[in-house]
Structure formats: structure tokens, C-alpha cells
Tab-separated table of C-alpha atoms in Angstrom:
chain	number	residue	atom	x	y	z
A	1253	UNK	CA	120.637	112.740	112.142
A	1254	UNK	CA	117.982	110.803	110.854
A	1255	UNK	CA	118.385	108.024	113.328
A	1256	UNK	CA	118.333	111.224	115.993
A	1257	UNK	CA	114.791	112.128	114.953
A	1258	UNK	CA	113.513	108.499	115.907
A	1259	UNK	CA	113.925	110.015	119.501
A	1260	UNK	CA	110.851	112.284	118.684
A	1261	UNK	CA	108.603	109.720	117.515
A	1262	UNK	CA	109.490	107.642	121.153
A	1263	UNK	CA	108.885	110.851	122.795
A	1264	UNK	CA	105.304	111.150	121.345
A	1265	UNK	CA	104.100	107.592	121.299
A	1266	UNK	CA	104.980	107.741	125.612
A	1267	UNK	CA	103.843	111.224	125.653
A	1268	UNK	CA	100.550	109.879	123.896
A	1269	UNK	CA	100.504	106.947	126.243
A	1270	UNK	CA	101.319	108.484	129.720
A	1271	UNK	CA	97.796	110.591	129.194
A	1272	UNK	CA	96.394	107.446	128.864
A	1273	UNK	CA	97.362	106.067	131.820
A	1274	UNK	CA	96.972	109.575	133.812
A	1275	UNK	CA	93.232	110.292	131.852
A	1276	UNK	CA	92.842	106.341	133.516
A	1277	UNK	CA	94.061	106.852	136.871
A	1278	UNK	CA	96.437	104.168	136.124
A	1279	UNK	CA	98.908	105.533	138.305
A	1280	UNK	CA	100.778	102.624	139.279
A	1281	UNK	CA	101.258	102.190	135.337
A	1282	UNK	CA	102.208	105.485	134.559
A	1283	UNK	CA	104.967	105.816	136.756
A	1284	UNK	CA	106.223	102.480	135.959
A	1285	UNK	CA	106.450	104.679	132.305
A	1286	UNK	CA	108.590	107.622	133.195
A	1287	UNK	CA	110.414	105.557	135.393
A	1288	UNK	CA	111.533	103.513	132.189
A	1289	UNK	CA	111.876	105.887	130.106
A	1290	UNK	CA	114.121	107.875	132.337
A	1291	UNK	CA	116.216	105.071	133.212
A	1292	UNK	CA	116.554	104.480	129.247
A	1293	UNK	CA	117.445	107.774	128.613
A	1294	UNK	CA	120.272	108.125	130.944
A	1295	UNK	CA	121.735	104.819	129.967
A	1296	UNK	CA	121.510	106.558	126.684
A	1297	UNK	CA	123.666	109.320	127.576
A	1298	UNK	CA	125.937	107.066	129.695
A	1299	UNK	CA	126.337	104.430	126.733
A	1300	UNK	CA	126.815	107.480	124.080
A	1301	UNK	CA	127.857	111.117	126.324
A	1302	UNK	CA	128.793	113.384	123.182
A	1303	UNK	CA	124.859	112.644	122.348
A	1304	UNK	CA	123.825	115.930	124.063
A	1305	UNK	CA	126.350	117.882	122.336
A	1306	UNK	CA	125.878	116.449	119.078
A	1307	UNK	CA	122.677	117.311	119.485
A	1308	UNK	CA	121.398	120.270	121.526
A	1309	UNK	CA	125.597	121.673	122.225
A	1310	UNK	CA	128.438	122.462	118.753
A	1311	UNK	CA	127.014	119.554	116.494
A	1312	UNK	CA	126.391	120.849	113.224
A	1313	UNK	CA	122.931	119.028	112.128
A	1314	UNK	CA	121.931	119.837	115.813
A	1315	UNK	CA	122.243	123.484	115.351
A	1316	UNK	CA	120.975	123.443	112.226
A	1317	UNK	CA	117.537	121.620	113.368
A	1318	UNK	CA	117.492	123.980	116.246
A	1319	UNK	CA	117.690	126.820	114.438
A	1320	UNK	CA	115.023	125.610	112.092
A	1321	UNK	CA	112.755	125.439	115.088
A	1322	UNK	CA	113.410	128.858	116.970
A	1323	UNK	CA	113.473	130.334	113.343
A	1324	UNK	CA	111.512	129.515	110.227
A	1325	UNK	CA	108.839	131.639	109.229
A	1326	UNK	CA	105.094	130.005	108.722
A	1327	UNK	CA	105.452	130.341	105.527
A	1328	UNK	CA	108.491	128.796	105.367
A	1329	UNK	CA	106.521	125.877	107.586
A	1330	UNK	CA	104.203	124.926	105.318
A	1331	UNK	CA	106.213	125.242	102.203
A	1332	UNK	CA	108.571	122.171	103.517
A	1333	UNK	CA	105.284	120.564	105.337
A	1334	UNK	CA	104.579	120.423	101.648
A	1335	UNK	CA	107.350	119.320	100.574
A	1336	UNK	CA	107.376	116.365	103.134
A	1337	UNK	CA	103.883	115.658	102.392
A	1338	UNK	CA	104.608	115.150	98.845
A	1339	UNK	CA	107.092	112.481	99.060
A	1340	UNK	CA	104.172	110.754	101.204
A	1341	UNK	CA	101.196	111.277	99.080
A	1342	UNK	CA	103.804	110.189	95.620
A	1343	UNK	CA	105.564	107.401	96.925
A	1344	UNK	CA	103.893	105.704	99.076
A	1345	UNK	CA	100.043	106.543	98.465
A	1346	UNK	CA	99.956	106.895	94.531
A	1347	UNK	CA	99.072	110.280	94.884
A	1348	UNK	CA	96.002	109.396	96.298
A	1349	UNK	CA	96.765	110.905	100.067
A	1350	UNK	CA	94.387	114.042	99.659
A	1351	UNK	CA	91.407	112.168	98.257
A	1352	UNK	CA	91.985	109.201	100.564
A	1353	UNK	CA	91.891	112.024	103.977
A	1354	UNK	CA	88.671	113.661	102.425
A	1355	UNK	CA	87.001	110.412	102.006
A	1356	UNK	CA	88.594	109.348	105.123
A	1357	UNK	CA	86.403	112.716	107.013
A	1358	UNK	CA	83.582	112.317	105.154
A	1359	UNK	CA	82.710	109.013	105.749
A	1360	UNK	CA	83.571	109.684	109.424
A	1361	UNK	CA	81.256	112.396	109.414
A	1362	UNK	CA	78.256	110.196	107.748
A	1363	UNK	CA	78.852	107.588	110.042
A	1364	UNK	CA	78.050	109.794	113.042
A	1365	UNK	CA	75.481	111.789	112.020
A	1366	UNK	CA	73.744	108.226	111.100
A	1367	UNK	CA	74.847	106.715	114.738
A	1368	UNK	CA	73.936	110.013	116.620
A	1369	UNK	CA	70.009	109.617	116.646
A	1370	UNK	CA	70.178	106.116	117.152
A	1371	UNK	CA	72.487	106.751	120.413
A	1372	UNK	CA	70.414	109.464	122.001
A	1373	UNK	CA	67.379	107.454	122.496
A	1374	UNK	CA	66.730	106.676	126.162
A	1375	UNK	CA	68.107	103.528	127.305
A	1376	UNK	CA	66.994	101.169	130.059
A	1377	UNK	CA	69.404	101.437	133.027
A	1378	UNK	CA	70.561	98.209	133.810
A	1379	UNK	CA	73.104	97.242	136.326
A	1380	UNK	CA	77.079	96.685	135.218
A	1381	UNK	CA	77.240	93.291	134.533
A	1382	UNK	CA	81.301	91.546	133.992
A	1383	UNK	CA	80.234	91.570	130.701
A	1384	UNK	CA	79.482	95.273	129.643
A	1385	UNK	CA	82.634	96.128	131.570
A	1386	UNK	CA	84.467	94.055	130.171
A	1387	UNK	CA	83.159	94.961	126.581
A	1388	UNK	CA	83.788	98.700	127.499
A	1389	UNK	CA	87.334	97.579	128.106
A	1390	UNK	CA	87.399	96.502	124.700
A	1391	UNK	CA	86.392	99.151	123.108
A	1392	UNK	CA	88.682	101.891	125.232
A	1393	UNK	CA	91.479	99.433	123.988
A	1394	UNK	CA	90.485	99.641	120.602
A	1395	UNK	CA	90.081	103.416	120.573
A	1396	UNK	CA	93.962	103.506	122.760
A	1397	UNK	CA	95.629	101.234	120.174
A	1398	UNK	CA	94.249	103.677	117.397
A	1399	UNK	CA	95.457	106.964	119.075
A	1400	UNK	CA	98.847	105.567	119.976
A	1401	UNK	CA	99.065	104.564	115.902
A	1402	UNK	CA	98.103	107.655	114.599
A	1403	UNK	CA	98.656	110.362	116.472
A	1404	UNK	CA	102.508	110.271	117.666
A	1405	UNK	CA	103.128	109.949	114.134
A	1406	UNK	CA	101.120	112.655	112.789
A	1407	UNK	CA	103.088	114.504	115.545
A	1408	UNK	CA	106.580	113.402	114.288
A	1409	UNK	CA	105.454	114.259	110.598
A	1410	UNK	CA	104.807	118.011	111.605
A	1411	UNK	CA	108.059	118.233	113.974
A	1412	UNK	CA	110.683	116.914	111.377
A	1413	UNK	CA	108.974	118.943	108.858
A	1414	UNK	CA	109.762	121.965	110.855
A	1415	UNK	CA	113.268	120.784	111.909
A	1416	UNK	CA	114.584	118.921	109.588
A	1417	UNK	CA	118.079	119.988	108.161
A	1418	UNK	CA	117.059	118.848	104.406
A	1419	UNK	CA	113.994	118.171	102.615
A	1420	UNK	CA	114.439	114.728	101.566
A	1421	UNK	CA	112.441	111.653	102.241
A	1422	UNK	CA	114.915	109.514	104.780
A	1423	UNK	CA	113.764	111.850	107.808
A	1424	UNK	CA	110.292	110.591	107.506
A	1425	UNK	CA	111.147	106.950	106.959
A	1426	UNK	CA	110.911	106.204	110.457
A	1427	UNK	CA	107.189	106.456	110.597
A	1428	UNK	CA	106.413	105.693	107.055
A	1429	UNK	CA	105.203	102.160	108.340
A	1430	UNK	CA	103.165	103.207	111.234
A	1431	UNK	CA	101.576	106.404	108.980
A	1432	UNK	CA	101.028	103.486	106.188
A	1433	UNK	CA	99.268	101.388	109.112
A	1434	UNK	CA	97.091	104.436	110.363
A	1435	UNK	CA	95.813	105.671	107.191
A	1436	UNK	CA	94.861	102.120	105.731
A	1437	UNK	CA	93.320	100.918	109.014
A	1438	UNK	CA	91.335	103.849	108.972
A	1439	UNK	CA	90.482	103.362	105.268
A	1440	UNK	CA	89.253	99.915	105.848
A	1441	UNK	CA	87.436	100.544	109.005
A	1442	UNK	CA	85.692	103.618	107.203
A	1443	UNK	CA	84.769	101.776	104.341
A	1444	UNK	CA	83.506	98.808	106.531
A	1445	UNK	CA	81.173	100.678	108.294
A	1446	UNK	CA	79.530	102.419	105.272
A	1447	UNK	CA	79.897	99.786	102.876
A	1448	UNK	CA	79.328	96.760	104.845
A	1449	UNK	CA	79.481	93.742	102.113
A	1450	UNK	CA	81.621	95.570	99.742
A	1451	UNK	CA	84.391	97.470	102.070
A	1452	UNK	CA	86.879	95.190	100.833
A	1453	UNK	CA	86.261	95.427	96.837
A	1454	UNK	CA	87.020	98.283	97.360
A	1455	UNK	CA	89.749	98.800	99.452
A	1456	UNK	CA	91.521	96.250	97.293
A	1457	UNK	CA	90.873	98.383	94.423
A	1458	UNK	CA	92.235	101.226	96.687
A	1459	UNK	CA	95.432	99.384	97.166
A	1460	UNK	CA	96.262	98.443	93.983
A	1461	UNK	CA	95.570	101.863	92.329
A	1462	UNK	CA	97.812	103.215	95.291
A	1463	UNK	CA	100.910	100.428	94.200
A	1464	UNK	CA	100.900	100.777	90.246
A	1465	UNK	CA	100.383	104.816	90.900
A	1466	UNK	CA	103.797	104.858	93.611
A	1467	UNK	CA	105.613	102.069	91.006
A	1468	UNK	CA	104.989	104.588	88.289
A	1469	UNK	CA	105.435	108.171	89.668
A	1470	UNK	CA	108.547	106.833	91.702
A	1471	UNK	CA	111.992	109.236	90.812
A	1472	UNK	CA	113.726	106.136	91.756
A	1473	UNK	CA	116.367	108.163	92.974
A	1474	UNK	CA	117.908	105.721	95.356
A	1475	UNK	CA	119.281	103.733	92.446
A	1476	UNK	CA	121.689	106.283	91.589
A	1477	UNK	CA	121.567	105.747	87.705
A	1478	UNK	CA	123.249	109.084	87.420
A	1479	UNK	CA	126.424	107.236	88.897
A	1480	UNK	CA	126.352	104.809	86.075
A	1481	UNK	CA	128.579	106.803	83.497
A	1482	UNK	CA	131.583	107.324	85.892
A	1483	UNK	CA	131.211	103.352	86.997
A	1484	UNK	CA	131.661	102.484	82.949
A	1485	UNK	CA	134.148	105.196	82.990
A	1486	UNK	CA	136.057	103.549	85.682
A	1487	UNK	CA	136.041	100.113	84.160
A	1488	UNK	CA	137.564	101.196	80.677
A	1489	UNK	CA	140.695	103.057	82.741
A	1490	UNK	CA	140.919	100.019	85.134
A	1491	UNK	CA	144.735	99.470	83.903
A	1492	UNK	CA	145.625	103.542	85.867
A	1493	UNK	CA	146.042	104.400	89.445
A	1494	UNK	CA	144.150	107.044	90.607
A	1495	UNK	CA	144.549	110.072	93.311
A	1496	UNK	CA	142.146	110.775	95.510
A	1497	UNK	CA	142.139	114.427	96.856
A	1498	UNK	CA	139.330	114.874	99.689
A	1499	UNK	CA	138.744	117.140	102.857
A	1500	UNK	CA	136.500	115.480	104.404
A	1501	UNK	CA	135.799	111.476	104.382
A	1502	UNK	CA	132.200	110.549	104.415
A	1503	UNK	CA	132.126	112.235	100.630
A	1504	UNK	CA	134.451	109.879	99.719
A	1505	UNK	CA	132.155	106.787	100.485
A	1506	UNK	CA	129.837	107.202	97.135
A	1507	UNK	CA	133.011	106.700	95.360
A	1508	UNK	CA	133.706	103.544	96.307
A	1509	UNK	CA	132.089	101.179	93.364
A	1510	UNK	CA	133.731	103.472	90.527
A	1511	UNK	CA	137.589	104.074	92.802
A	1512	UNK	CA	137.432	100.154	93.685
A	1513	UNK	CA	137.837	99.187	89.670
A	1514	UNK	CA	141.118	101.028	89.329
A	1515	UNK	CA	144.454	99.320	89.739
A	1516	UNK	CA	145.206	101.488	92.791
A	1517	UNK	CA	144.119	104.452	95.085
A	1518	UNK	CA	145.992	106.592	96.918
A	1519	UNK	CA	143.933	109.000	99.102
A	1520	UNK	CA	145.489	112.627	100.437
A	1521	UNK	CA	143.434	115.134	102.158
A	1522	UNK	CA	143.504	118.581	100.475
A	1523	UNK	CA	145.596	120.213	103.342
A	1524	UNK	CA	148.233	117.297	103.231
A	1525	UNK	CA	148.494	117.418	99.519
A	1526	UNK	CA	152.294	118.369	99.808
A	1527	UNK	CA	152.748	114.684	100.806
A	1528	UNK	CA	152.238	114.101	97.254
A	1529	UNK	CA	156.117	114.723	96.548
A	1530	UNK	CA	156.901	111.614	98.910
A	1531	UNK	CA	154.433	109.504	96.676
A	1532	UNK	CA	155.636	107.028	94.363
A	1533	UNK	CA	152.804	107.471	91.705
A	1534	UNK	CA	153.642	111.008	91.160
A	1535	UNK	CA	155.828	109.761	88.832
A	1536	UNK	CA	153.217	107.839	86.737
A	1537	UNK	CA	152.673	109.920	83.426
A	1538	UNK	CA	148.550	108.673	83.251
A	1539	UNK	CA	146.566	108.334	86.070
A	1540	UNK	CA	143.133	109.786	87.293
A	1541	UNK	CA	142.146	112.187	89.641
A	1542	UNK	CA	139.031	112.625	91.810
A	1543	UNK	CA	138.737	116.211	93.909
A	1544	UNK	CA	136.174	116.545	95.856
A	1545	UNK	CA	133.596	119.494	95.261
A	1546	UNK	CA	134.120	121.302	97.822
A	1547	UNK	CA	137.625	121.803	97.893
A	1548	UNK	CA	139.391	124.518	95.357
A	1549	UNK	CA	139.662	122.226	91.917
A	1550	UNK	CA	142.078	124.262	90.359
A	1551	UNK	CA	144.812	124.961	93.338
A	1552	UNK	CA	144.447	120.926	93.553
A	1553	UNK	CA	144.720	120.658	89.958
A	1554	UNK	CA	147.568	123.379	89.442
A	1555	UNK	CA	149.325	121.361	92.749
A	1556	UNK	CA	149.423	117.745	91.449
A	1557	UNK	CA	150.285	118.708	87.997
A	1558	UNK	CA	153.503	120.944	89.350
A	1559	UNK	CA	154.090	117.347	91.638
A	1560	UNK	CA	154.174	114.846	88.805
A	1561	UNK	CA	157.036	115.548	86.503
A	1562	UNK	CA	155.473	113.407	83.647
A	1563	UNK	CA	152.017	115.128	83.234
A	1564	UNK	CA	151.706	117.867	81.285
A	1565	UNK	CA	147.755	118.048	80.665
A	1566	UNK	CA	144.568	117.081	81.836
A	1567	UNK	CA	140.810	116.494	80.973
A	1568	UNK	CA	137.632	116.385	82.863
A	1569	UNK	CA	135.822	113.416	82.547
A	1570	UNK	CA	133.057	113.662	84.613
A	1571	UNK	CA	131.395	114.243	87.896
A	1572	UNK	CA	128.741	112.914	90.533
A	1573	UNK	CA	127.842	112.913	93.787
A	1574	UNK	CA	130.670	114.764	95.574
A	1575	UNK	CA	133.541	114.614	92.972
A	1576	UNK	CA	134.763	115.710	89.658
A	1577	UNK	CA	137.194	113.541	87.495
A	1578	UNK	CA	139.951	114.220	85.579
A	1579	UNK	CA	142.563	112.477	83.624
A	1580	UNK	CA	145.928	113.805	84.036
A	1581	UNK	CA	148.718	112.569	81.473
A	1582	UNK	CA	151.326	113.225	79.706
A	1583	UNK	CA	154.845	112.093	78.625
A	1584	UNK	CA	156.776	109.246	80.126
């Protein structure tokens, strides 16, 4: 689903940009846009069909990001725009986020109440030369480029925080680079306009406050250290075979470093546990077991113990991710 969400962020950034073109009267431009984009989106469909279901039809995280969006309270809004916006303001920004938007306004603010008087005196009207039109061009480009980096991804931020399945980081990845780009463009171009000589003192100083902040607040969480006592466990009982008792597959992938050390694995999905029985290393009288959490542990347990003739106890030896672990043995 997270890939899914990068469809929001491409419907922004051409929502953002077909005003452009309309606000221009670039007409030829703009439907040369939504002719693209439809054309892409039905090759999308034709390339991938169950797409539409998945998402909008019977699909699980579909329905479930639906139903946040027809559903959640305000309340329940903001409490997960916070949560979003913390994994922003501590990973990425240092925890500088807040102080970086107020500065961020502020400095806006100065700068135009400085520029206003100066822009209200009376100019001399002097005929549109190539040259002022062309640096108006400029400067409508400049303004475009910084709409079309900012906005659709302030956009995106709010939606997945109001859709989103889970809190958790990986659905705001997809913008994390152009939000990155946004704020710290506008940083520098703040701070360059107020602070002329010294803008970029400063925003250095900025940045690295921002990188030793993130490197030292980070959960480092993608690591997976809790894994690491089940991977040690795995390597001391690399001489047994192990049983793997799942119902459904992708919790079986986090498994794979630890299940890979053993000196087999044999894999049976809860329902078809009874093909056990047919299974040569029911008759080992030591092996190891991982049961997934979600199925019922002790109807697995009770089953594969009243299946292997030499095992007449077991003990737990640990869990992560989606499995507990047991060591089944017994008497040869």
C-alpha cells in the first residue's frame, strides 16, 4: 500500500500543475496534461486490472484507507497528523521542524512588510521591452517551480495522514525528499534575503544541528536489533530441523535470516497441519518449532506433539516479529 499512496502525490503535483497551465491560458499545454495522464492511467489498469479492486473494490488495505477517510473523527485527524508529523520533525529535521516553520513565517512576514513600501511607490510607465518580459517569465517560473515543490507534498502529507492504514513512517517516505527540498530551499532563500552576507553561516549551522539532532534521537528501528537474540539462538541449534507452522506467508519472510541457519525447514500451513503425519521429521526426537502469532499456539503445539512419537516436552525460547519459538524434544 505504500507504493499505492505514491498515486496521490502524482495526482497533486498534475493537479497543482494543470492550474498552472489553465490560470496561464496555456491551453494547448494543459490538455496535452490530462491527455497523458489519462492515457497513463488506463495503461495502468490495463498493465495491472485487479488495481481498482485492490484498491477502491474487496482489498483489505483499500478498505481500510477508505474507511479512514469517510470515517475518522477530527480529533482522531490531528492526533495521527501528529503522529506523522513527528516522525518528520525527529528524523529527518532534528526536532527542529516547528522552530524552523516559525522562523520560516516570520522572516517571510519581515521581508514583506520591508518590500511593501518600497513597491507601492509610483513607477514610471515604460513600454514592455523583450527584456522585462522575459524577466517576468523568470520570475513566474521561479514562483511555479516553488509551488509544484511544496505544495503537492504538503497535500500528500495531510491525505496519508488521514488515510493511512498504520501510523508508521514508510507511508510518508515518498515525499520525504521533495518535503526535505521545500523546507530547506525555503530556509535558505529566507535567510538570504534577511541576512544577506551571512545566510549561509547560518544555514550550515542549521544543517548540521538538524543531522547530529536526527543521528541522535533516531529509534533506529529499521535495524531490527530486537531480532538479534533469536538469530544467536538459531546459530547455537544449527545441528536441528525445524517446523514451520504459518497461515499466511508474507509473516514468514522476517524469519528468514534466523530459519536459514538450521539444518532444514519444513513449512505447513496451520490448516494443512495433518500433513505432518506424512512427514519424515516427525520422527526426529529434537527439533524447533516456529508458529506464527496469529494462529492458535497451543492447538498447534498440542497437534505436533501428538504427531511426533519421540517428543514428549517442549520450551519456549523466544519470539519476534510474527513468531514464537519453541523447542520440542524428547526421547529417541
Amino acid at each position: 500500500m505504500t507504493g499505492a499512496y505514491g498515486k496521490d502525490y502524482l495526482f497533486y503535483l498534475c493537479l497543482v500543475f494543470g492550474i498552472y497551465l489553465l490560470a496561464s491560458e496555456k491551453w494547448k499545454e494543459a490538455i496535452s496534461l490530462v491527455v497523458t495522464m489519462v492515457a497513463a492511467g488506463g495503461l495502468s489498469v490495463l498493465i495491472f486490472p485487479p488495481m481498482i479492486e485492490h484498491m477502491f473494490g474487496s482489498g483489505q488495505r483499500g478498505q481500510q484507507s477508505m474507511r479512514n477517510f469517510k470515517e475518522s473523527s477530527i480529533e482522531d485527524f490531528i492526533s495521527r497528523l501528529k503522529g506523522f508529523y513527528g516522525f518528520l520533525n525527529d528524523q529527518i529535521f532534528g526536532g527542529l521542524l516547528t522552530y524552523i516553520a516559525v522562523v520560516c513565517l516570520l522572516g517571510i512576514v519581515i521581508y514583506w512588510l520591508k518590500d511593501k513600501p518600497a513597491s507601492q511607490k509610483p513607477r514610471k510607465q515604460h513600454k514592455k521591452s523583450k527584456k522585462h518580459k522575459l524577466q517576468k517569465q523568470v520570475v513566474t517560473g521561479q514562483k511555479i517551480r516553488w509551488i509544484l515543490l511544496v505544495v503537492p507534498g504538503m497535500l500528500y502529507f495531510i491525505t496519508v495522514s488521514k488515510i493511512a492504514v498504520y501510523i508508521t513512517e514508510r507511508y510518508q517516505q515518498p515525499v520525504y525528499a521533495v518535503l526535505i527540498a521545500g523546507i530547506i530551499g525555503l530556509v535558505c532563500l529566507v535567510t538570504k534575503k534577511i541576512f544577506t552576507k551571512k545566510y549561509r553561516v547560518i544555514l550550515v549551522l542549521l544543517l548540521a544541528v538538524m543531522t547530529i539532532n536526527s543521528w541522535r534521537n533516531a529509534p533506529w528501528g529499521k535495524q531490527q536489533k530486537a531480532s538479534e537474540p533469536l538469530l544467536n539462538m538459531s546459530e547455537t541449534h544449527a545441528a536441528l530441523d525445524c517446523i514451520y507452522v504459518y497461515d499466511a506467508r508474507w509473516k514468514v519472510q522476517p524469519s528468514f535470516c534466523d530459519v536459514s541457519q538450521y539444518n532444514s525447514v519444513t513449512f505447513f500451513k496451520e490448516k494443512n497441519l495433518g500433513m505432518l503425519n506424512d512427514s519424515e521429521c516427525r520422527n526426529n526426537a529434537e527439533f524447533i518449532l516456529y508458529i506464527t502469532n496469529s494462529c492458535n499456539h497451543q492447538a498447534v503445539l498440542d497437534s505436533v506433539i501428538a504427531s511426533c512419537p519421540a517428543v514428549s516436552g517442549f520450551e519456549q525460547l523466544g519470539s519476534w516479529g510474527y513468531v514464537n519459538v519453541y523447542r520440542l524434544y524428547g526421547t529417541v
